Amino acid sequence: MGYELIDHTGDLGLKIRSVDLKSLFCEAATALFDVISDLDLIEVREEREISVVGMDNEELLVAWLNELLYLHEVERLLFRDFKIIEIGEGKLKGTAGGEALREEYHIIKTAIKAVTYHQLEVRKENDGWSGRIIFDI
Amino acid sequence: MWEDLSVRIEKVDDYRWRIPREGKMRTDGMVYLDERMLNQIRQEQSLLQVKNVAHLPGIVGNSLGMPDIHWGYGFPIGGVAAFDLKKGIISPGGVGYDINCGVRLLRSGVERSEIRTRIKEIVDALFRNIPAGVGSRRKDLKLDEAQYRKVLLKGAEWAVKQGYGLGEDLEHIEEKGCIPGADPDLISQKAYERGRAQLGTLGSGNHFVEVGYVAEIYDQALASALGLSLDQVTVIVHTGSRGFGHQVCDDYIRVMLRAAEKYGIELPDKQLCCAPIQSPEGENYLAAMACAANFAFTNRQLITHWIRETFEQVMEIGPGKLQLQLVYDVCHNIAKIETHEVEGRKQRVCVHRKGATRSFAPNHPDIPAAYKKTGQPVLIPGDMGRCSYVLVGSQRAMRETFGSTCHGAGRVMSRHQAKKAARGRAVARELEDRGIYVRGASVATLVEEISEAYKDVSDVVEVVHAAGISKKVAKLKPMGVIKG
């Protein structure tokens, strides 16, 4: 379980694997902030509730990650702790725990500008779930 | 379909390659490349993307690829496609995330020798005065709601009215710095929030401000008409609509995914999602895209103002001597409603240019009086270590490419590969040894943006020049760069 990076000329992608759909979404979010910053330096000081909608699991994954990215960009939050409370019927509810960026302490490794729909995939495998997602950087 | 990279391609001449219509394609593809480039990009998916675009309803003329073509979301970067206003579609993927990312060029009344010893001072001051990098924000520019809406409605004109720049600047911006039809009511709260603190900032990635000089002139008469002379100091600004444009794109991709289904548009790739131009979804996207485009025009206008201020402060000379005048400002991620001659008759079309630059011929009504005889200036930035080009538009571009040409170099290495290639090297130092002083918001940016990570822009420009879709005027070389 976990994730690997897909190296691409213009962009950066992730392949994620997990035991179930909920943890796949958590893995994807963890990977997102692992790419953006150093997870070890992020403390959980506040929590945000997140609700998004989407036509299918793929769109929900993009919406979930884009919502986290939005909070990162506008409120300068870094997250490391994720929970999916419910997922299904075109809705996702979850929480993200983390803290506001401290300029002198945290590092920003990669600026991710958007989570895209390109080659997007969320799939049930024999032994769990897999996902593929590409970021615009 | 995605796994099948084999695309049938026929040679038309040394710089033109046709992807013949087959299956459900509605037209041919046409890419502008030399043979070496073709062999390189055959391994990518970008030719397949040119083919995919040819499937879309209402496409007029060919699905086009410029020599800097590379893989993009749905539409390739370096792709151009025009659609009939009645039967055609509009697609956010055909514009890109960074709506109205573009380039502007300033010329000056100063020679290279006059700033050579002060370039570090100038670049350091630019770096202080223009926020750059990840999530860069501007603390001294607070917009109230009414002003913010005006930015979206009026574009660069708003900036000039606030004292950021000169009235004459507006004449020398594509569309005079304002895409008509913007509707701020169609912008999500999220886009407002993301854009709020980012107006007047450079952003990250390949965005930059570059101080350089005219290193070579290919056509003296054209260069003079554009006010360019050998050794003259120039400044290039490359940035776009920041998080605002990204959010608009994301918001409307979601709308278009549903619209494509609603209107029964068959898509070879989901990211080509689109809606008929004449549908509520299509019209709304165009009006929202115009807001983002106007945000970007304003952004480049504000940055221009701070560039002028910086030069005046560091050089301790007035604007009269400095003469930092706008040569031109082009969009390279945009959809425009334009009139083109198609099979002998004038037709209104929606031209998507994604990583492509408008290249209008002499005497076109949409170009400023100063350039009626030369054709529209076309600005092609290279990577931070090589050079950039000034070209002009041509009749051939009007006939073949809906008045479009290339936009830049295009990456050949992923950021990860670039990091590997640069491991153990002092990139800033290497550039300094070559007379280019670079300040980056982070070391990572400089490393990811090394010259070798890009195609040589000279090769790209050679193709568009030889193919006749624009004409070389001058080459610019960098002296100092700030990178986001």
PDB file of C-alpha atoms in Angstrom, chain B residues 269-390:
ATOM      1  CA  ASP B 269     -10.749  11.588 -23.944  1.00  0.00           C
ATOM      2  CA  LYS B 270     -12.650  12.927 -20.927  1.00  0.00           C
ATOM      3  CA  GLN B 271     -10.422  15.973 -20.598  1.00  0.00           C
ATOM      4  CA  LEU B 272     -11.652  17.239 -23.975  1.00  0.00           C
ATOM      5  CA  CYS B 273     -14.977  17.878 -22.223  1.00  0.00           C
ATOM      6  CA  CYS B 274     -16.782  20.751 -23.834  1.00  0.00           C
ATOM      7  CA  ALA B 275     -20.139  22.326 -24.633  1.00  0.00           C
ATOM      8  CA  PRO B 276     -21.626  23.889 -27.742  1.00  0.00           C
ATOM      9  CA  ILE B 277     -20.414  27.492 -28.046  1.00  0.00           C
ATOM     10  CA  GLN B 278     -24.044  28.519 -28.282  1.00  0.00           C
ATOM     11  CA  SER B 279     -25.248  26.861 -25.089  1.00  0.00           C
ATOM     12  CA  PRO B 280     -25.601  28.318 -21.589  1.00  0.00           C
ATOM     13  CA  GLU B 281     -22.545  26.300 -20.469  1.00  0.00           C
ATOM     14  CA  GLY B 282     -20.460  27.412 -23.447  1.00  0.00           C
ATOM     15  CA  GLU B 283     -21.462  31.058 -23.135  1.00  0.00           C
ATOM     16  CA  ASN B 284     -20.852  31.054 -19.390  1.00  0.00           C
ATOM     17  CA  TYR B 285     -17.393  29.582 -19.791  1.00  0.00           C
ATOM     18  CA  LEU B 286     -16.469  32.213 -22.378  1.00  0.00           C
ATOM     19  CA  ALA B 287     -17.654  34.982 -20.039  1.00  0.00           C
ATOM     20  CA  ALA B 288     -15.774  33.478 -17.066  1.00  0.00           C
ATOM     21  CA  MET B 289     -12.672  32.881 -19.181  1.00  0.00           C
ATOM     22  CA  ALA B 290     -12.779  36.555 -20.196  1.00  0.00           C
ATOM     23  CA  CYS B 291     -12.678  37.493 -16.471  1.00  0.00           C
ATOM     24  CA  ALA B 292      -9.569  35.345 -15.978  1.00  0.00           C
ATOM     25  CA  ALA B 293      -7.984  36.714 -19.158  1.00  0.00           C
ATOM     26  CA  ASN B 294      -8.580  40.253 -17.916  1.00  0.00           C
ATOM     27  CA  PHE B 295      -7.098  39.327 -14.527  1.00  0.00           C
ATOM     28  CA  ALA B 296      -3.960  38.186 -16.384  1.00  0.00           C
ATOM     29  CA  PHE B 297      -3.738  41.339 -18.525  1.00  0.00           C
ATOM     30  CA  THR B 298      -4.024  43.394 -15.333  1.00  0.00           C
ATOM     31  CA  ASN B 299      -1.370  41.254 -13.674  1.00  0.00           C
ATOM     32  CA  ARG B 300       1.152  41.860 -16.450  1.00  0.00           C
ATOM     33  CA  GLN B 301       0.264  45.560 -16.491  1.00  0.00           C
ATOM     34  CA  LEU B 302       0.874  45.941 -12.740  1.00  0.00           C
ATOM     35  CA  ILE B 303       4.165  44.078 -12.981  1.00  0.00           C
ATOM     36  CA  THR B 304       5.198  46.375 -15.845  1.00  0.00           C
ATOM     37  CA  HIS B 305       4.572  49.365 -13.613  1.00  0.00           C
ATOM     38  CA  TRP B 306       6.793  47.954 -10.883  1.00  0.00           C
ATOM     39  CA  ILE B 307       9.493  47.131 -13.450  1.00  0.00           C
ATOM     40  CA  ARG B 308       9.506  50.750 -14.585  1.00  0.00           C
ATOM     41  CA  GLU B 309       9.649  51.985 -10.985  1.00  0.00           C
ATOM     42  CA  THR B 310      12.481  49.592 -10.176  1.00  0.00           C
ATOM     43  CA  PHE B 311      14.604  50.700 -13.125  1.00  0.00           C
ATOM     44  CA  GLU B 312      14.004  54.355 -12.281  1.00  0.00           C
ATOM     45  CA  GLN B 313      15.050  53.797  -8.666  1.00  0.00           C
ATOM     46  CA  VAL B 314      18.142  51.726  -9.370  1.00  0.00           C
ATOM     47  CA  MET B 315      19.356  53.660 -12.402  1.00  0.00           C
ATOM     48  CA  GLU B 316      18.376  56.983 -10.845  1.00  0.00           C
ATOM     49  CA  ILE B 317      17.001  58.223 -14.124  1.00  0.00           C
ATOM     50  CA  GLY B 318      13.573  59.470 -15.104  1.00  0.00           C
ATOM     51  CA  PRO B 319      11.027  57.802 -17.365  1.00  0.00           C
ATOM     52  CA  GLY B 320      12.001  60.208 -20.186  1.00  0.00           C
ATOM     53  CA  LYS B 321      15.488  58.754 -20.463  1.00  0.00           C
ATOM     54  CA  LEU B 322      14.500  55.218 -19.520  1.00  0.00           C
ATOM     55  CA  GLN B 323      11.791  54.992 -22.210  1.00  0.00           C
ATOM     56  CA  LEU B 324      10.550  51.603 -21.026  1.00  0.00           C
ATOM     57  CA  GLN B 325       7.836  51.275 -23.649  1.00  0.00           C
ATOM     58  CA  LEU B 326       5.565  48.359 -24.304  1.00  0.00           C
ATOM     59  CA  VAL B 327       6.333  46.699 -27.643  1.00  0.00           C
ATOM     60  CA  TYR B 328       3.487  44.224 -27.352  1.00  0.00           C
ATOM     61  CA  ASP B 329       1.663  41.776 -25.070  1.00  0.00           C
ATOM     62  CA  VAL B 330       0.415  38.423 -26.362  1.00  0.00           C
ATOM     63  CA  CYS B 331      -1.833  35.740 -24.879  1.00  0.00           C
ATOM     64  CA  HIS B 332      -0.808  32.139 -25.336  1.00  0.00           C
ATOM     65  CA  ASN B 333      -3.591  30.281 -23.507  1.00  0.00           C
ATOM     66  CA  ILE B 334      -6.898  31.597 -24.769  1.00  0.00           C
ATOM     67  CA  ALA B 335     -10.035  31.050 -26.848  1.00  0.00           C
ATOM     68  CA  LYS B 336     -11.037  33.943 -29.089  1.00  0.00           C
ATOM     69  CA  ILE B 337     -13.993  34.678 -31.349  1.00  0.00           C
ATOM     70  CA  GLU B 338     -12.371  35.808 -34.595  1.00  0.00           C
ATOM     71  CA  THR B 339     -13.193  36.198 -38.274  1.00  0.00           C
ATOM     72  CA  HIS B 340     -11.162  34.053 -40.651  1.00  0.00           C
ATOM     73  CA  GLU B 341     -11.388  33.170 -44.289  1.00  0.00           C
ATOM     74  CA  VAL B 342     -12.278  29.518 -44.619  1.00  0.00           C
ATOM     75  CA  GLU B 343     -12.517  27.968 -48.078  1.00  0.00           C
ATOM     76  CA  GLY B 344     -12.889  31.355 -49.679  1.00  0.00           C
ATOM     77  CA  ARG B 345     -15.507  32.846 -47.382  1.00  0.00           C
ATOM     78  CA  LYS B 346     -15.331  34.848 -44.188  1.00  0.00           C
ATOM     79  CA  GLN B 347     -16.445  32.918 -41.154  1.00  0.00           C
ATOM     80  CA  ARG B 348     -16.737  33.663 -37.438  1.00  0.00           C
ATOM     81  CA  VAL B 349     -14.930  30.976 -35.480  1.00  0.00           C
ATOM     82  CA  CYS B 350     -13.813  30.305 -31.933  1.00  0.00           C
ATOM     83  CA  VAL B 351     -10.045  29.776 -32.078  1.00  0.00           C
ATOM     84  CA  HIS B 352      -8.551  27.808 -29.176  1.00  0.00           C
ATOM     85  CA  ARG B 353      -4.869  28.601 -28.714  1.00  0.00           C
ATOM     86  CA  LYS B 354      -3.323  26.489 -25.984  1.00  0.00           C
ATOM     87  CA  GLY B 355       0.357  27.190 -25.795  1.00  0.00           C
ATOM     88  CA  ALA B 356       0.130  29.024 -29.104  1.00  0.00           C
ATOM     89  CA  THR B 357       0.444  32.692 -30.023  1.00  0.00           C
ATOM     90  CA  ARG B 358      -1.688  34.826 -32.298  1.00  0.00           C
ATOM     91  CA  SER B 359       0.309  35.731 -35.403  1.00  0.00           C
ATOM     92  CA  PHE B 360      -1.830  38.187 -37.386  1.00  0.00           C
ATOM     93  CA  ALA B 361      -0.620  39.444 -40.759  1.00  0.00           C
ATOM     94  CA  PRO B 362       0.110  43.053 -41.756  1.00  0.00           C
ATOM     95  CA  ASN B 363      -3.001  45.227 -42.191  1.00  0.00           C
ATOM     96  CA  HIS B 364      -5.202  43.032 -40.028  1.00  0.00           C
ATOM     97  CA  PRO B 365      -7.816  45.282 -38.392  1.00  0.00           C
ATOM     98  CA  ASP B 366      -7.106  43.875 -34.898  1.00  0.00           C
ATOM     99  CA  ILE B 367      -3.492  45.016 -34.686  1.00  0.00           C
ATOM    100  CA  PRO B 368      -2.377  48.484 -33.553  1.00  0.00           C
ATOM    101  CA  ALA B 369      -1.695  51.287 -36.017  1.00  0.00           C
ATOM    102  CA  ALA B 370       2.052  51.180 -35.287  1.00  0.00           C
ATOM    103  CA  TYR B 371       2.267  47.603 -36.577  1.00  0.00           C
ATOM    104  CA  LYS B 372      -0.120  47.745 -39.544  1.00  0.00           C
ATOM    105  CA  LYS B 373       2.780  47.431 -41.963  1.00  0.00           C
ATOM    106  CA  THR B 374       4.901  44.956 -40.013  1.00  0.00           C
ATOM    107  CA  GLY B 375       2.286  42.505 -38.849  1.00  0.00           C
ATOM    108  CA  GLN B 376       1.546  41.720 -35.213  1.00  0.00           C
ATOM    109  CA  PRO B 377       4.600  41.302 -32.998  1.00  0.00           C
ATOM    110  CA  VAL B 378       4.958  37.695 -31.827  1.00  0.00           C
ATOM    111  CA  LEU B 379       6.975  37.145 -28.635  1.00  0.00           C
ATOM    112  CA  ILE B 380       8.569  33.753 -28.069  1.00  0.00           C
ATOM    113  CA  PRO B 381      10.418  33.326 -24.771  1.00  0.00           C
ATOM    114  CA  GLY B 382      13.091  30.676 -24.380  1.00  0.00           C
ATOM    115  CA  ASP B 383      14.509  29.139 -21.225  1.00  0.00           C
ATOM    116  CA  MET B 384      16.443  31.269 -18.760  1.00  0.00           C
ATOM    117  CA  GLY B 385      19.879  30.381 -20.154  1.00  0.00           C
ATOM    118  CA  ARG B 386      19.466  30.663 -23.899  1.00  0.00           C
ATOM    119  CA  CYS B 387      17.533  33.373 -25.767  1.00  0.00           C
ATOM    120  CA  SER B 388      14.112  34.650 -26.786  1.00  0.00           C
ATOM    121  CA  TYR B 389      12.738  35.815 -30.132  1.00  0.00           C
ATOM    122  CA  VAL B 390      10.654  38.590 -31.593  1.00  0.00           C
TER     123      VAL B 390
END
